């Protein structure tokens, strides 16, 4: 096993190639058996196969299907399956063009089912191989704030096959010599919300001793990470533009918003009609729900959504939706699960209130509350609010405001048209993922209570 570990990257690459090859063979078999009128007599068949592999690899990369061992097993299977579905959809159109008429759908559907079965087995085997080759590293967490430290430890501990945090210490109450002794005992170090001078010293020590380091970034870290390296004489300098999107980028982004929202409204109009009728028949109340939200430069606008809660849901004031909220109607549970309640926001995009991609528009009350705790929260408003975005795709409904802010700033600082297209494609992935629609869970605050009790004990000891 020790010899195999030296070649683990090559082994995992071979495993991924085998999954792609097995999936491609499934398509070839379906093609040869059911679409003989689209076969070429010579090298044209190789072009079709090459295009299939290219499209499959592209979708698999976009949806993170190759992140074996990093994503949870069900998400890896889901990502590969989604990539196969879209690839076969494209290939169905390609074969129809070759045949000059729409070919039969049933064989392609059966082929996809077979391929998903292959993917299921392949991913289970790949996941097992990965964790045989990459055992969880023993880690020490170093933090400056108990609440933040416990929150991060709690998240990482939920993935024990990847992270094995065996010790957590507060850098403000621990001597640096003791910190270095602890670092020597472990394979990796997690740094979370500590003084910059301490962070610099710990980073230098980890770098010197070849210790893998994980850092919970601050706002400045995110901005610096997207800066440009320039040379001034014999001195390297990092430059941050700090200006948001350029005029050209905003113009292209607006044209894309108009085009996509218009097409989206036309395509989803039957779904929106069904939702409207269902909501009206359910309780006879209004179909739409309007609410003040904040977009670029702090401008207030009315966001438009299908109503998923009872009419007087906020009669006692604004309340965050919980996982088993009694205010959500029967129809509301369905449309929220598949994100259909968000479809009317396409009209907000068309009007220019929102963009297709950008930070999620927050309620005025939330912006005020979060800004009191995190003054940098206002930085999200350097671009238009979005129907989908970085934080919506990689976060959850109950993701902390600080984590949402960090993800939104990563999007703003690394903006590109290609990134917007990628995020739009990734949106299809989360439509049926329950994790991204979870409500606020009271158990999420258990780490806060743990931190508070720890502080109380320290006070009592004093």
Coordinates of C-alpha atoms in Angstrom, one line a residue:
X1 CA 0.0 0.0 0.0
X2 CA 2.9 2.4 0.8
X3 CA 4.2 2.0 -2.7
X4 CA 0.8 2.6 -4.2
X5 CA 0.4 5.8 -2.2
X6 CA 3.4 7.3 -4.0
X7 CA 1.4 7.0 -7.3
X8 CA -2.1 7.9 -5.8
X9 CA -2.6 10.8 -8.2
X10 CA -2.0 8.6 -11.2
X11 CA -4.2 5.9 -9.7
X12 CA -7.1 8.3 -9.2
X13 CA -6.7 9.7 -12.7
X14 CA -6.8 6.1 -14.1
X15 CA -10.0 5.5 -12.0
X16 CA -11.7 8.6 -13.4
X17 CA -10.7 7.6 -17.0
X18 CA -12.2 4.2 -16.4
X19 CA -15.5 5.7 -15.3
X20 CA -15.6 8.0 -18.4
X21 CA -14.6 5.0 -20.7
X22 CA -17.3 2.7 -19.2
X23 CA -19.9 5.5 -19.6
X24 CA -18.8 6.1 -23.2
X25 CA -19.0 2.4 -24.0
X26 CA -22.6 2.5 -22.8
X27 CA -23.4 5.3 -25.3
X28 CA -21.6 3.4 -28.1
X29 CA -23.6 0.3 -27.4
X30 CA -26.9 2.2 -27.4
X31 CA -25.8 4.0 -30.6
X32 CA -24.7 0.9 -32.5
X33 CA -27.8 -1.1 -31.5
X34 CA -30.6 1.5 -32.0
X35 CA -29.4 4.2 -34.3
X36 CA -27.7 2.4 -37.2
X37 CA -29.0 5.0 -39.7
X38 CA -26.7 7.6 -38.1
X39 CA -23.5 5.5 -38.4
X40 CA -20.8 6.5 -40.8
X41 CA -19.0 4.2 -43.1
X42 CA -15.5 5.5 -42.2
X43 CA -13.9 7.8 -39.7
X44 CA -17.0 9.9 -39.0
X45 CA -17.9 7.5 -36.1
X46 CA -14.7 8.5 -34.3
X47 CA -15.6 12.1 -34.6
X48 CA -19.0 11.4 -32.9
X49 CA -17.3 9.4 -30.1
X50 CA -14.7 12.1 -29.6
X51 CA -17.4 14.8 -29.3
X52 CA -19.2 12.6 -26.8
X53 CA -16.1 12.2 -24.6
X54 CA -15.3 15.9 -24.9
X55 CA -18.8 17.0 -23.9
X56 CA -19.0 14.5 -21.1
X57 CA -15.7 15.6 -19.6
X58 CA -16.7 19.2 -19.9
X59 CA -20.0 18.7 -18.1
X60 CA -18.3 16.5 -15.5
X61 CA -15.7 19.1 -14.8
X62 CA -18.3 21.9 -14.5
X63 CA -20.4 19.9 -12.1
X64 CA -17.5 18.8 -10.0
X65 CA -17.9 15.1 -10.8
X66 CA -14.2 14.5 -10.7
X67 CA -14.0 15.8 -7.1
X68 CA -14.0 12.2 -5.8
X69 CA -13.2 12.1 -2.1
X70 CA -13.8 15.9 -1.8
X71 CA -17.6 15.8 -2.4
X72 CA -19.8 13.4 -0.5
X73 CA -20.5 10.2 -2.4
X74 CA -24.1 11.0 -3.2
X75 CA -23.1 14.3 -4.6
X76 CA -20.4 12.8 -6.8
X77 CA -22.9 10.3 -8.2
X78 CA -25.4 13.1 -8.7
X79 CA -22.8 15.2 -10.5
X80 CA -21.7 12.4 -12.8
X81 CA -25.4 11.5 -13.5
X82 CA -26.3 15.1 -14.3
X83 CA -23.3 15.3 -16.7
X84 CA -24.4 12.1 -18.4
X85 CA -28.0 13.4 -18.8
X86 CA -26.9 16.7 -20.4
X87 CA -24.3 15.0 -22.6
X88 CA -26.8 12.4 -23.9
X89 CA -29.3 15.2 -24.6
X90 CA -26.7 17.0 -26.7
X91 CA -25.8 13.7 -28.5
X92 CA -29.5 13.0 -29.1
X93 CA -29.7 16.3 -31.0
X94 CA -26.5 15.5 -32.8
X95 CA -27.7 12.1 -33.9
X96 CA -31.0 13.7 -35.0
X97 CA -29.1 16.2 -37.2
X98 CA -27.1 13.3 -38.8
X99 CA -30.3 11.4 -39.4
X100 CA -32.1 14.6 -40.6
X101 CA -35.1 13.8 -38.4
X102 CA -35.8 13.2 -34.7
X103 CA -34.6 9.8 -33.7
X104 CA -36.3 7.6 -31.1
X105 CA -36.0 8.8 -27.5
X106 CA -36.7 5.5 -25.7
X107 CA -33.3 3.8 -26.5
X108 CA -31.4 6.9 -25.4
X109 CA -33.4 7.0 -22.1
X110 CA -32.7 3.3 -21.4
X111 CA -29.0 4.0 -22.2
X112 CA -28.9 6.8 -19.7
X113 CA -30.4 4.5 -17.0
X114 CA -27.7 1.9 -17.7
X115 CA -25.0 4.6 -17.6
X116 CA -26.2 5.9 -14.3
X117 CA -26.0 2.3 -12.9
X118 CA -22.4 2.1 -14.1
X119 CA -21.7 5.5 -12.6
X120 CA -23.2 4.4 -9.2
X121 CA -20.9 1.3 -9.1
X122 CA -17.9 3.2 -10.4
X123 CA -18.2 6.1 -7.9
X124 CA -18.6 3.7 -5.0
X125 CA -15.4 1.9 -6.0
X126 CA -13.6 5.2 -6.7
X127 CA -14.6 6.6 -3.3
X128 CA -13.3 3.5 -1.6
X129 CA -10.0 3.6 -3.5
X130 CA -9.6 7.3 -2.7
X131 CA -9.9 6.9 1.1
X132 CA -7.6 3.9 1.0
X133 CA -4.9 6.1 -0.7
X134 CA -5.7 9.4 1.1
X135 CA -6.3 8.7 4.8
X136 CA -7.6 11.6 6.9
X137 CA -4.8 13.8 8.2
X138 CA -4.5 14.3 12.0
X139 CA -5.1 18.0 12.5
X140 CA -4.9 20.8 15.1
X141 CA -7.1 23.8 15.0
X142 CA -5.8 27.2 16.1
X143 CA -8.3 29.9 16.6
X144 CA -8.7 33.3 18.2
X145 CA -12.4 33.2 19.0
X146 CA -14.1 30.2 20.6
X147 CA -17.4 30.7 18.7
X148 CA -15.8 30.9 15.3
X149 CA -13.3 28.1 16.1
X150 CA -16.0 25.7 17.3
X151 CA -18.2 26.5 14.2
X152 CA -15.4 25.6 11.8
X153 CA -14.3 22.5 13.8
X154 CA -18.0 21.4 13.8
X155 CA -18.2 21.7 10.0
X156 CA -14.9 19.8 9.4
X157 CA -15.8 17.1 11.9
X158 CA -18.9 16.2 9.8
X159 CA -16.5 14.8 7.2
X160 CA -14.3 12.5 9.4
X161 CA -13.1 10.6 6.3
X162 CA -11.2 13.8 5.2
X163 CA -10.6 15.8 8.4
X164 CA -9.5 14.4 11.7
X165 CA -9.3 17.3 14.1
X166 CA -7.8 15.9 17.3
X167 CA -7.0 19.2 19.1
X168 CA -8.3 22.8 19.3
X169 CA -6.5 25.6 21.0
X170 CA -7.2 29.4 21.5
X171 CA -4.1 31.3 20.3
X172 CA -4.9 34.2 22.6
X173 CA -4.5 32.0 25.7
X174 CA -1.7 29.7 24.6
X175 CA 2.0 30.4 24.5
X176 CA 3.7 30.3 21.1
X177 CA 6.2 27.7 22.2
X178 CA 3.3 25.4 23.2
X179 CA 1.6 26.1 19.8
X180 CA 4.7 25.1 17.9
X181 CA 5.0 21.9 20.0
X182 CA 1.4 21.0 19.1
X183 CA 2.0 21.7 15.4
X184 CA 4.9 19.3 15.4
X185 CA 2.6 16.5 16.6
X186 CA 0.1 16.8 13.8
X187 CA 0.1 16.5 10.0
X188 CA -2.0 19.6 9.2
X189 CA -3.0 22.9 10.8
X190 CA -6.3 24.8 10.7
X191 CA -6.0 28.6 11.3
X192 CA -9.1 30.5 12.1
X193 CA -9.6 34.1 13.0
X194 CA -6.4 34.9 14.9
X195 CA -4.2 38.0 15.2
X196 CA -2.3 38.8 12.0
X197 CA 1.1 38.8 13.7
X198 CA 0.4 35.4 15.2
X199 CA -0.9 34.1 11.9
X200 CA 2.2 35.2 10.1
X201 CA 4.5 33.5 12.7
X202 CA 2.4 30.3 12.6
X203 CA 2.3 30.3 8.7
X204 CA 6.1 30.7 8.6
X205 CA 6.6 27.8 11.0
X206 CA 4.2 25.5 9.1
X207 CA 5.9 26.4 5.8
X208 CA 9.3 25.7 7.2
X209 CA 8.2 22.3 8.6
X210 CA 6.1 21.3 5.5
X211 CA 2.8 21.3 7.4
X212 CA -0.4 21.5 5.3
X213 CA -2.3 24.6 6.3
X214 CA -6.0 25.5 6.1
X215 CA -7.0 29.2 6.6
X216 CA -10.4 30.7 7.2
X217 CA -10.0 33.9 5.1
X218 CA -10.7 37.4 6.2
X219 CA -12.0 40.1 3.8
X220 CA -8.5 41.3 3.1
X221 CA -7.3 37.8 2.3
X222 CA -10.0 37.4 -0.4
X223 CA -9.1 40.8 -2.0
X224 CA -5.4 40.2 -1.9
X225 CA -5.9 36.7 -3.4
X226 CA -7.4 38.2 -6.5
X227 CA -4.8 40.9 -6.9
X228 CA -2.3 41.3 -9.8
X229 CA 1.4 40.7 -9.4
X230 CA 3.5 43.5 -10.9
X231 CA 7.2 44.3 -10.9
X232 CA 8.5 47.7 -9.9
X233 CA 12.1 47.7 -10.7
X234 CA 13.5 44.8 -8.6
X235 CA 10.5 44.8 -6.2
X236 CA 7.5 42.5 -6.6
X237 CA 4.2 44.3 -5.8
X238 CA 0.6 43.1 -5.5
X239 CA -2.0 45.5 -7.0
X240 CA -5.7 45.3 -6.2
X241 CA -7.9 47.4 -8.6
X242 CA -10.8 47.6 -6.0
X243 CA -13.2 49.0 -8.6
X244 CA -15.7 46.2 -9.2
X245 CA -16.9 45.5 -12.7
X246 CA -15.7 47.7 -15.6
X247 CA -18.1 49.6 -17.9
X248 CA -17.6 47.0 -20.7
X249 CA -18.3 44.1 -18.3
X250 CA -21.5 45.7 -17.0
X251 CA -22.7 46.3 -20.6
X252 CA -22.0 42.7 -21.7
X253 CA -23.6 41.4 -18.4
X254 CA -26.7 43.5 -19.0
X255 CA -27.1 42.2 -22.6
X256 CA -26.7 38.7 -21.4
X257 CA -29.4 39.3 -18.6
X258 CA -31.9 40.6 -21.2
X259 CA -31.3 37.7 -23.5
X260 CA -31.4 34.9 -20.9
X261 CA -34.3 36.3 -18.9
X262 CA -36.4 36.8 -22.1
X263 CA -35.8 33.2 -23.2
X264 CA -36.3 32.0 -19.7
X265 CA -39.7 33.7 -19.4
X266 CA -40.9 32.1 -22.6
X267 CA -39.6 28.6 -21.8
X268 CA -40.9 28.6 -18.2
X269 CA -44.2 30.3 -18.8
X270 CA -46.1 26.9 -18.7
X271 CA -44.5 26.1 -15.4
X272 CA -45.3 29.6 -14.0
X273 CA -48.9 29.2 -15.2
X274 CA -49.3 25.8 -13.4
X275 CA -47.7 27.3 -10.2
X276 CA -50.1 30.3 -10.3
X277 CA -53.2 28.1 -10.7
X278 CA -52.0 25.7 -7.9
X279 CA -51.4 28.6 -5.5
X280 CA -54.8 30.1 -6.2
X281 CA -56.6 26.8 -5.8
X282 CA -54.8 26.0 -2.6
X283 CA -56.0 28.8 -0.4
X284 CA -57.5 31.5 -2.7
X285 CA -54.9 34.0 -1.7
X286 CA -52.6 36.2 -3.9
X287 CA -50.4 34.4 -6.4
X288 CA -47.3 36.6 -6.0
X289 CA -45.3 37.7 -3.0
X290 CA -43.6 41.1 -3.1
X291 CA -40.9 42.2 -0.7
X292 CA -38.4 45.0 -0.5
X293 CA -34.9 43.9 -1.2
X294 CA -31.6 45.7 -1.7
X295 CA -29.5 45.6 -4.9
X296 CA -26.6 47.6 -6.4
X297 CA -25.5 50.7 -4.6
X298 CA -28.1 50.1 -1.8
X299 CA -31.1 50.7 -4.1
X300 CA -34.4 49.2 -2.8
X301 CA -36.6 47.3 -5.2
X302 CA -39.6 44.9 -5.0
X303 CA -38.5 41.3 -5.5
X304 CA -41.2 39.1 -7.1
X305 CA -41.8 35.5 -6.1
X306 CA -44.6 33.0 -6.1
X307 CA -46.2 33.0 -2.7
X308 CA -45.2 29.8 -0.8
X309 CA -46.4 30.8 2.7
X310 CA -49.8 31.6 4.2
X311 CA -51.1 35.1 3.5
X312 CA -50.4 36.5 7.0
X313 CA -47.1 34.8 7.4
X314 CA -45.4 37.9 8.8
X315 CA -48.2 39.4 10.8
X316 CA -46.0 39.2 13.9
X317 CA -43.0 40.7 12.1
X318 CA -40.2 39.4 9.8
X319 CA -39.2 35.8 10.6
X320 CA -36.6 33.5 9.0
X321 CA -38.1 30.3 7.5
X322 CA -37.2 27.2 9.5
X323 CA -36.8 23.6 8.1
X324 CA -40.3 22.6 9.2
X325 CA -42.0 26.0 9.1
X326 CA -45.8 25.6 9.6
X327 CA -46.3 28.8 7.6
X328 CA -45.3 27.1 4.4
X329 CA -48.3 25.9 2.4
X330 CA -48.7 22.5 0.7
X331 CA -48.1 24.0 -2.7
X332 CA -45.3 26.1 -1.2
X333 CA -43.4 23.1 -0.1
X334 CA -43.3 21.7 -3.6
X335 CA -42.4 25.0 -5.4
X336 CA -39.7 25.8 -2.8
X337 CA -38.2 22.3 -3.2
X338 CA -37.7 22.7 -6.9
X339 CA -37.1 26.5 -6.8
X340 CA -40.1 27.3 -8.9
X341 CA -41.1 30.1 -6.5
X342 CA -38.0 32.0 -7.8
X343 CA -39.1 32.0 -11.4
X344 CA -41.0 35.4 -11.3
X345 CA -37.7 37.0 -10.6
X346 CA -36.9 36.6 -14.3
X347 CA -39.1 39.7 -14.7
X348 CA -36.9 41.5 -12.1
X349 CA -33.9 40.6 -14.2
X350 CA -35.6 41.8 -17.4
X351 CA -36.5 45.1 -15.7
X352 CA -32.9 45.6 -14.6
X353 CA -33.5 45.3 -10.8
X354 CA -31.4 42.2 -10.7
X355 CA -28.9 40.2 -12.8
X356 CA -29.0 36.5 -13.6
X357 CA -25.8 36.0 -11.6
X358 CA -24.8 38.0 -8.5
X359 CA -25.2 38.2 -4.7
X360 CA -28.6 37.2 -3.4
X361 CA -30.8 40.2 -2.6
X362 CA -31.3 40.5 1.1
X363 CA -34.2 42.0 3.0
X364 CA -33.6 45.5 4.4
X365 CA -33.8 44.3 8.0
X366 CA -31.2 41.6 7.3
X367 CA -28.8 44.0 5.6
X368 CA -29.1 46.4 8.6
X369 CA -28.6 43.5 11.1
X370 CA -25.7 41.9 9.2
X371 CA -24.0 45.3 8.6
X372 CA -24.0 46.0 12.3
X373 CA -22.0 42.8 12.9
X374 CA -20.0 42.8 9.7
X375 CA -19.5 46.4 8.3
X376 CA -18.0 44.9 5.1
X377 CA -21.4 43.4 4.3
X378 CA -22.2 46.5 2.3
X379 CA -19.5 45.5 -0.2
X380 CA -21.9 43.0 -1.7
X381 CA -23.8 45.9 -3.2
X382 CA -21.0 46.8 -5.6
X383 CA -22.8 44.7 -8.2
X384 CA -26.5 44.0 -8.9
X385 CA -28.2 41.3 -6.8
X386 CA -28.6 38.0 -8.7
X387 CA -31.1 35.3 -9.3
X388 CA -28.3 32.8 -8.8
X389 CA -24.8 33.2 -7.7
X390 CA -21.6 31.9 -6.0
X391 CA -23.1 31.9 -2.5
X392 CA -26.4 30.4 -3.6
X393 CA -24.6 27.5 -5.4
X394 CA -21.9 26.7 -2.8
X395 CA -23.8 27.8 0.3
X396 CA -27.1 26.9 1.9
X397 CA -30.2 28.7 3.0
X398 CA -28.8 28.7 6.6
X399 CA -25.2 29.6 5.7
X400 CA -23.8 32.3 8.1
X401 CA -23.8 35.9 6.9
X402 CA -20.0 36.0 7.1
X403 CA -19.6 33.0 4.9
X404 CA -22.1 34.4 2.4
X405 CA -20.2 37.7 2.4
X406 CA -16.9 35.9 1.7
X407 CA -18.4 33.9 -1.2
X408 CA -20.0 37.0 -2.7
X409 CA -16.7 38.9 -2.5
X410 CA -14.9 36.0 -4.2
X411 CA -17.4 36.3 -7.0
X412 CA -17.0 40.1 -7.3
X413 CA -13.2 40.0 -7.2
X414 CA -12.9 37.1 -9.7
X415 CA -15.7 38.2 -12.1
X416 CA -15.6 37.1 -15.7
X417 CA -18.2 36.4 -18.4
X418 CA -17.1 32.7 -18.4
X419 CA -17.6 32.5 -14.7
X420 CA -21.2 33.8 -15.1
X421 CA -21.8 31.1 -17.7
X422 CA -20.3 28.4 -15.5
X423 CA -22.5 29.5 -12.5
X424 CA -25.6 29.5 -14.7
X425 CA -24.8 25.9 -15.8
X426 CA -24.1 24.9 -12.2
X427 CA -27.5 26.2 -11.2
X428 CA -29.1 23.1 -12.8
X429 CA -27.1 21.0 -10.3
X430 CA -28.6 22.5 -7.1
X431 CA -32.3 22.5 -8.3
X432 CA -33.0 19.1 -6.6
X433 CA -30.3 19.1 -3.9
X434 CA -32.1 19.3 -0.5
X435 CA -29.0 20.7 1.3
X436 CA -29.2 24.0 -0.6
X437 CA -32.9 24.6 0.4
X438 CA -32.6 23.8 4.1
X439 CA -34.2 26.2 6.5
X440 CA -32.6 27.7 9.6
X441 CA -31.8 24.9 12.2
X442 CA -31.6 25.7 15.9
X443 CA -28.9 23.0 16.2
X444 CA -26.7 25.1 14.1
X445 CA -26.2 27.3 17.2
X446 CA -25.0 24.5 19.4
X447 CA -21.4 25.5 18.8
X448 CA -22.2 29.0 19.9
X449 CA -23.7 27.7 23.2
X450 CA -20.6 25.4 23.6
X451 CA -18.3 28.4 23.2
X452 CA -20.4 30.5 25.7
X453 CA -20.3 27.7 28.3
X454 CA -16.6 27.4 27.8
X455 CA -16.2 31.1 28.5
X456 CA -18.4 30.9 31.6
X457 CA -16.2 28.1 32.9
X458 CA -13.1 30.2 32.4
X459 CA -14.7 33.0 34.3
X460 CA -15.7 30.8 37.1
X461 CA -12.2 29.4 37.4
X462 CA -10.8 32.9 37.6

